Structure formats: structure tokens, C-alpha cells
Amino acid sequence: MKIEIIPCLNDNYSYLIFDEDKRSACVIDPSEAKPIIEIVEKNKLKLRYILNTHHHHDHVGGNSELKKKYNSKIIGFKDDKDRIPEIDILVKNNQIWKEENFEAKIYHIPGHTSGHIAFHFFKEKKIFTGDTLFSLGCGRIFEGTYEQMFNSLNLIKKLPKDTEIYCGHEYTLQNGNFCMANDTNNLKLKDKFSKVKKKLENNQPTIPTILEDEIECNIFLRAKDLESFSKLRDLKDNY
Ligand code: ZN
Ligand code: FE
């Protein structure tokens, strides 16, 4: 399975995963259609599936145009069927979604939105976390509770340590600054943050990040309990 990281809008990432033999592809969270179409055409792919982590416009904005052009099927969480544009296939928590050579486990991870899900391609050890877990940060709590977000992050924390994390935005620099300001003696964080800055200087994405790095460096994953997590989340909202 090959993967292309596709920058969209200001700071979003969409991801195209594809099977090199079959030329069959899935896109995760197409913010807009145009940059996705370019990569699909360049690689001579058939865009079979559109996977949405949640209903926010910067994650589903390309749904309709891509579906129309490629006759793709749109996959999203069952409870969001009325707010994910043109959804075809409804998935639920802990279900395995499998088509062709694509196989992902669905986790319902509410907090950012009530219907947020992650797609875990467990054989490839890749997880698409949308706006729940970012590199060195986590999503804002819009519809859920602190406790839901805390539990959602803890669920991801239990995956194999070498899992690659693909998130919805390039927020790593701002997130890293916040971690550095509030976790001053963390040497692993210092090291990770300097690598992050080098990548950005070279115009490279800081994604994917590895779960092990996040457990050691991401202040939100390091929070010991719900209370300290909630305080950090409030602090970050006003940072
Ligand atoms: Zn969002
Ligand atoms: Fe977003």
C-alpha cells in the first residue's frame, strides 16, 4: 500500500492510499477536490473510496466533486449520516471495514466532534486520526467532553508503539511551541522539536509521526489524569 500526503487549503492534509498493482485508491478527508484529482491522475488511479474522519467542512469539502467524477463510495460514521455529504457506507465503532486490499478497523473517538472516528490500517500500522490526535497536540473540544477526548486519546495510546500517525492538519510547530513552554525538562521533546523545525525549513510535512514519539513528547498524551488533561486543554485554547 502506497501513501501520498496531499496538502490542502491552508494547513490541512488529505491522504491518498493506493494499491500499486490494482491502481485502486482511497482518499482520507479530502478537504477539496482539485489537489486530489491531480494526484489521482498523475498516478493513473481509480479513486474507489472516500473515507471521512468527521463532518467538518475542511475534511469533507471534496466529497461531492470527487464522487461525481470517479463514482467513489463515501464511508463515514453511522451517527453522522445526516451531516457527511453524500455518505454511502455507514460504519460503527470497532467494525472492520474491508474492500479489495484495504482493511481498517474503525474506532469511535469523540471529543472534537461527537461522531469523530479513526481509520486504523492495522496490517500496515497506520492510523488516520483526523482532528483528534495531532503531532504534539490534540484537537479542540467542540462537541464532546474533556473526558471523551481524554478517553479517545488513551485508546490511541494503546496501539503498537511503532504505529504511524496521519492527522488532519500541519499544526506541529504551534503545538510544539506549547509543549516546549509547558514541559521544559523533556529532552526527547527538545530533540523531536528540533527535527520538526528542520523538516518545516525544508518544506517537508512533519507527518507521519510515530506513536512512541507522541507518547514521550506530546503533552496531552503525557497528562496523567483527566484533571491535568483538562487544564492543559484550556491553557492551549488561550495560548
Ligand atoms: Zn475538524
Ligand atoms: Fe480540521
Tab-separated table of C-alpha atoms and ligand atoms in Angstrom:
chain	number	residue	atom	x	y	z
A	1	MET	CA	0.000	0.000	0.000
A	2	LYS	CA	1.470	3.323	-1.035
A	3	ILE	CA	0.566	6.630	0.515
A	4	GLU	CA	0.657	10.194	-0.788
A	5	ILE	CA	0.417	13.141	1.573
A	6	ILE	CA	-1.610	15.889	-0.093
A	7	PRO	CA	-1.537	19.407	1.396
A	8	CYS	CA	-4.946	21.107	1.031
A	9	LEU	CA	-6.379	24.527	1.900
A	10	ASN	CA	-4.161	26.406	4.377
A	11	ASP	CA	-2.876	23.699	6.650
A	12	ASN	CA	-4.936	20.551	6.028
A	13	TYR	CA	-3.608	17.194	4.950
A	14	SER	CA	-5.556	14.727	2.869
A	15	TYR	CA	-4.067	11.306	2.263
A	16	LEU	CA	-4.293	9.048	-0.731
A	17	ILE	CA	-3.570	5.373	-0.167
A	18	PHE	CA	-3.372	3.015	-3.073
A	19	ASP	CA	-2.654	-0.466	-4.256
A	20	GLU	CA	0.110	-0.313	-6.847
A	21	ASP	CA	-0.952	-3.423	-8.747
A	22	LYS	CA	-4.679	-2.783	-8.883
A	23	ARG	CA	-4.269	1.022	-9.181
A	24	SER	CA	-7.156	1.298	-6.775
A	25	ALA	CA	-7.194	4.156	-4.252
A	26	CYS	CA	-8.848	5.581	-1.148
A	27	VAL	CA	-8.649	9.189	-0.055
A	28	ILE	CA	-8.892	10.161	3.597
A	29	ASP	CA	-10.548	13.523	4.376
A	30	PRO	CA	-10.494	15.313	1.018
A	31	SER	CA	-10.660	18.985	2.031
A	32	GLU	CA	-11.027	19.986	-1.606
A	33	ALA	CA	-11.166	18.070	-4.872
A	34	LYS	CA	-8.544	19.705	-7.088
A	35	PRO	CA	-5.286	18.625	-5.405
A	36	ILE	CA	-6.688	15.097	-5.003
A	37	ILE	CA	-7.626	14.871	-8.694
A	38	GLU	CA	-4.096	15.920	-9.656
A	39	ILE	CA	-2.514	13.075	-7.672
A	40	VAL	CA	-5.118	10.524	-8.799
A	41	GLU	CA	-4.499	11.401	-12.464
A	42	LYS	CA	-0.723	11.575	-12.105
A	43	ASN	CA	-0.648	8.048	-10.668
A	44	LYS	CA	-3.313	6.728	-13.064
A	45	LEU	CA	-5.518	5.559	-10.197
A	46	LYS	CA	-9.159	4.695	-9.736
A	47	LEU	CA	-10.493	6.560	-6.718
A	48	ARG	CA	-12.777	3.906	-5.255
A	49	TYR	CA	-13.363	5.135	-1.702
A	50	ILE	CA	-13.566	8.377	0.234
A	51	LEU	CA	-13.039	7.955	3.985
A	52	ASN	CA	-14.163	10.750	6.310
A	53	THR	CA	-12.986	11.042	9.925
A	54	HIS	CA	-15.637	13.682	10.733
A	55	HIS	CA	-18.087	16.079	9.158
A	56	HIS	CA	-16.199	19.386	9.324
A	57	HIS	CA	-16.025	21.165	6.012
A	58	ASP	CA	-12.223	21.107	5.804
A	59	HIS	CA	-12.435	17.282	5.853
A	60	VAL	CA	-15.369	16.597	3.538
A	61	GLY	CA	-15.207	19.603	1.172
A	62	GLY	CA	-14.112	17.478	-1.797
A	63	ASN	CA	-16.660	14.665	-1.295
A	64	SER	CA	-19.277	15.648	-3.874
A	65	GLU	CA	-16.971	16.622	-6.707
A	66	LEU	CA	-14.789	13.532	-6.318
A	67	LYS	CA	-17.781	11.207	-6.080
A	68	LYS	CA	-19.253	12.710	-9.215
A	69	LYS	CA	-16.005	12.413	-11.147
A	70	TYR	CA	-14.927	8.921	-10.041
A	71	ASN	CA	-18.149	7.347	-8.802
A	72	SER	CA	-16.413	6.725	-5.464
A	73	LYS	CA	-18.149	5.392	-2.383
A	74	ILE	CA	-18.133	7.584	0.727
A	75	ILE	CA	-17.555	5.984	4.126
A	76	GLY	CA	-18.325	7.649	7.461
A	77	PHE	CA	-19.660	7.133	10.971
A	78	LYS	CA	-23.275	5.950	11.164
A	79	ASP	CA	-24.412	8.714	13.541
A	80	ASP	CA	-23.097	11.360	11.142
A	81	LYS	CA	-25.115	10.113	8.191
A	82	ASP	CA	-27.049	13.378	8.022
A	83	ARG	CA	-24.026	15.632	8.028
A	84	ILE	CA	-21.403	13.852	5.925
A	85	PRO	CA	-22.161	14.928	2.361
A	86	GLU	CA	-23.295	12.066	0.092
A	87	ILE	CA	-22.331	9.303	2.503
A	88	ASP	CA	-22.851	5.748	1.104
A	89	ILE	CA	-21.435	3.304	3.635
A	90	LEU	CA	-22.105	3.675	7.367
A	91	VAL	CA	-19.544	2.257	9.798
A	92	LYS	CA	-19.622	1.798	13.556
A	93	ASN	CA	-17.218	1.533	16.462
A	94	ASN	CA	-14.839	-1.467	16.379
A	95	GLN	CA	-16.037	-2.576	12.984
A	96	ILE	CA	-13.561	-3.762	10.383
A	97	TRP	CA	-14.089	-2.062	7.052
A	98	LYS	CA	-12.660	-4.167	4.230
A	99	GLU	CA	-12.743	-3.718	0.461
A	100	GLU	CA	-10.248	-5.121	-2.037
A	101	ASN	CA	-6.859	-4.961	-0.276
A	102	PHE	CA	-7.912	-2.170	2.052
A	103	GLU	CA	-8.660	-3.196	5.603
A	104	ALA	CA	-9.135	-0.809	8.500
A	105	LYS	CA	-10.563	-1.008	11.978
A	106	ILE	CA	-12.896	1.826	12.926
A	107	TYR	CA	-12.601	3.496	16.321
A	108	HIS	CA	-15.217	5.936	17.525
A	109	ILE	CA	-13.130	8.662	19.162
A	110	PRO	CA	-15.478	11.510	20.178
A	111	GLY	CA	-14.361	14.824	21.673
A	112	HIS	CA	-13.585	17.125	18.752
A	113	THR	CA	-16.985	16.169	17.327
A	114	SER	CA	-19.498	13.662	18.653
A	115	GLY	CA	-19.132	11.423	15.603
A	116	HIS	CA	-15.381	11.520	15.058
A	117	ILE	CA	-13.755	8.239	14.008
A	118	ALA	CA	-10.251	6.983	13.245
A	119	PHE	CA	-9.316	4.528	10.492
A	120	HIS	CA	-6.665	2.078	11.665
A	121	PHE	CA	-4.957	0.154	8.876
A	122	PHE	CA	-3.638	-2.332	11.382
A	123	LYS	CA	-1.694	-4.533	8.978
A	124	GLU	CA	0.253	-1.525	7.725
A	125	LYS	CA	0.387	0.040	11.225
A	126	LYS	CA	-1.015	3.348	10.038
A	127	ILE	CA	-3.810	5.284	11.714
A	128	PHE	CA	-5.685	8.308	10.378
A	129	THR	CA	-6.655	10.400	13.379
A	130	GLY	CA	-8.337	13.439	11.782
A	131	ASP	CA	-8.642	16.277	14.299
A	132	THR	CA	-8.370	14.127	17.429
A	133	LEU	CA	-4.657	13.415	17.793
A	134	PHE	CA	-2.183	15.792	16.137
A	135	SER	CA	1.567	15.629	16.257
A	136	LEU	CA	2.448	17.228	19.630
A	137	GLY	CA	-1.170	18.228	20.191
A	138	CYS	CA	-4.814	17.256	20.152
A	139	GLY	CA	-7.993	18.683	18.671
A	140	ARG	CA	-10.171	21.328	20.217
A	141	ILE	CA	-13.190	20.024	22.067
A	142	PHE	CA	-16.169	21.284	20.112
A	143	GLU	CA	-18.995	18.823	20.701
A	144	GLY	CA	-17.708	16.395	23.270
A	145	THR	CA	-16.477	16.490	26.838
A	146	TYR	CA	-12.939	16.615	28.199
A	147	GLU	CA	-13.450	13.079	29.396
A	148	GLN	CA	-14.423	11.831	25.936
A	149	MET	CA	-11.357	13.414	24.361
A	150	PHE	CA	-9.118	12.058	27.141
A	151	ASN	CA	-10.533	8.548	26.615
A	152	SER	CA	-10.196	8.804	22.843
A	153	LEU	CA	-6.515	9.719	23.171
A	154	ASN	CA	-5.961	6.916	25.659
A	155	LEU	CA	-7.431	4.440	23.204
A	156	ILE	CA	-4.927	5.503	20.529
A	157	LYS	CA	-2.107	5.343	23.100
A	158	LYS	CA	-2.659	1.596	23.481
A	159	LEU	CA	-1.882	0.798	19.834
A	160	PRO	CA	1.521	-0.665	18.903
A	161	LYS	CA	4.254	1.897	19.595
A	162	ASP	CA	5.559	1.878	16.025
A	163	THR	CA	2.170	2.887	14.574
A	164	GLU	CA	2.407	5.776	12.112
A	165	ILE	CA	0.012	8.624	12.817
A	166	TYR	CA	-1.502	10.637	9.976
A	167	CYS	CA	-3.508	13.601	11.249
A	168	GLY	CA	-5.674	16.247	9.630
A	169	HIS	CA	-3.524	19.357	9.946
A	170	GLU	CA	0.029	20.659	9.890
A	171	TYR	CA	-0.152	22.180	13.378
A	172	THR	CA	3.074	20.667	14.654
A	173	LEU	CA	5.038	23.907	15.023
A	174	GLN	CA	2.407	25.721	17.123
A	175	ASN	CA	1.757	22.537	19.095
A	176	GLY	CA	5.472	22.042	19.673
A	177	ASN	CA	5.864	25.578	20.973
A	178	PHE	CA	3.121	24.911	23.516
A	179	CYS	CA	4.719	21.624	24.615
A	180	MET	CA	8.142	23.275	24.916
A	181	ALA	CA	6.712	26.075	27.080
A	182	ASN	CA	4.930	23.686	29.453
A	183	ASP	CA	7.214	20.652	29.581
A	184	THR	CA	10.578	22.334	29.931
A	185	ASN	CA	12.717	19.406	31.064
A	186	ASN	CA	11.673	16.907	28.428
A	187	LEU	CA	14.827	16.071	26.448
A	188	LYS	CA	13.024	13.803	23.994
A	189	LEU	CA	10.655	16.665	23.219
A	190	LYS	CA	13.577	19.033	22.594
A	191	ASP	CA	15.076	16.551	20.187
A	192	LYS	CA	11.768	15.895	18.407
A	193	PHE	CA	11.012	19.602	18.131
A	194	SER	CA	14.349	20.393	16.506
A	195	LYS	CA	13.692	17.633	13.952
A	196	VAL	CA	10.234	19.074	13.338
A	197	LYS	CA	11.669	22.525	12.667
A	198	LYS	CA	14.247	21.113	10.243
A	199	LYS	CA	11.530	19.368	8.268
A	200	LEU	CA	9.474	22.535	8.052
A	201	GLU	CA	12.518	24.571	6.981
A	202	ASN	CA	12.904	22.107	4.122
A	203	ASN	CA	9.212	22.401	3.253
A	204	GLN	CA	8.534	18.814	4.280
A	205	PRO	CA	5.475	17.650	6.212
A	206	THR	CA	6.084	16.700	9.840
A	207	ILE	CA	3.641	13.842	9.239
A	208	PRO	CA	3.596	10.933	9.766
A	209	THR	CA	4.679	10.931	13.357
A	210	ILE	CA	5.307	7.718	15.308
A	211	LEU	CA	3.126	6.849	18.294
A	212	GLU	CA	6.152	6.217	20.509
A	213	ASP	CA	7.389	9.787	19.894
A	214	GLU	CA	3.975	11.187	20.699
A	215	ILE	CA	3.714	9.229	23.949
A	216	GLU	CA	7.077	10.657	25.016
A	217	CYS	CA	6.692	14.200	23.682
A	218	ASN	CA	3.030	15.161	23.259
A	219	ILE	CA	1.987	16.922	26.453
A	220	PHE	CA	-1.651	15.845	26.024
A	221	LEU	CA	-0.672	12.170	25.891
A	222	ARG	CA	1.578	12.695	28.900
A	223	ALA	CA	-1.254	14.080	31.049
A	224	LYS	CA	-1.649	11.687	33.992
A	225	ASP	CA	-5.324	12.206	34.687
A	226	LEU	CA	-8.444	13.871	33.399
A	227	GLU	CA	-7.968	16.936	35.581
A	228	SER	CA	-4.486	17.765	34.325
A	229	PHE	CA	-5.559	16.999	30.767
A	230	SER	CA	-8.491	19.411	31.061
A	231	LYS	CA	-6.259	22.172	32.444
A	232	LEU	CA	-3.834	21.745	29.580
A	233	ARG	CA	-6.640	21.822	27.018
A	234	ASP	CA	-7.951	25.109	28.484
A	235	LEU	CA	-4.462	26.582	28.551
A	236	LYS	CA	-3.897	25.643	24.910
A	237	ASP	CA	-7.222	27.132	23.833
A	238	ASN	CA	-5.998	30.511	25.065
A	239	TYR	CA	-2.363	30.099	24.019
B	1	ZN	ZN	-12.413	19.349	12.491
B	2	FE	FE	-9.950	20.151	10.616
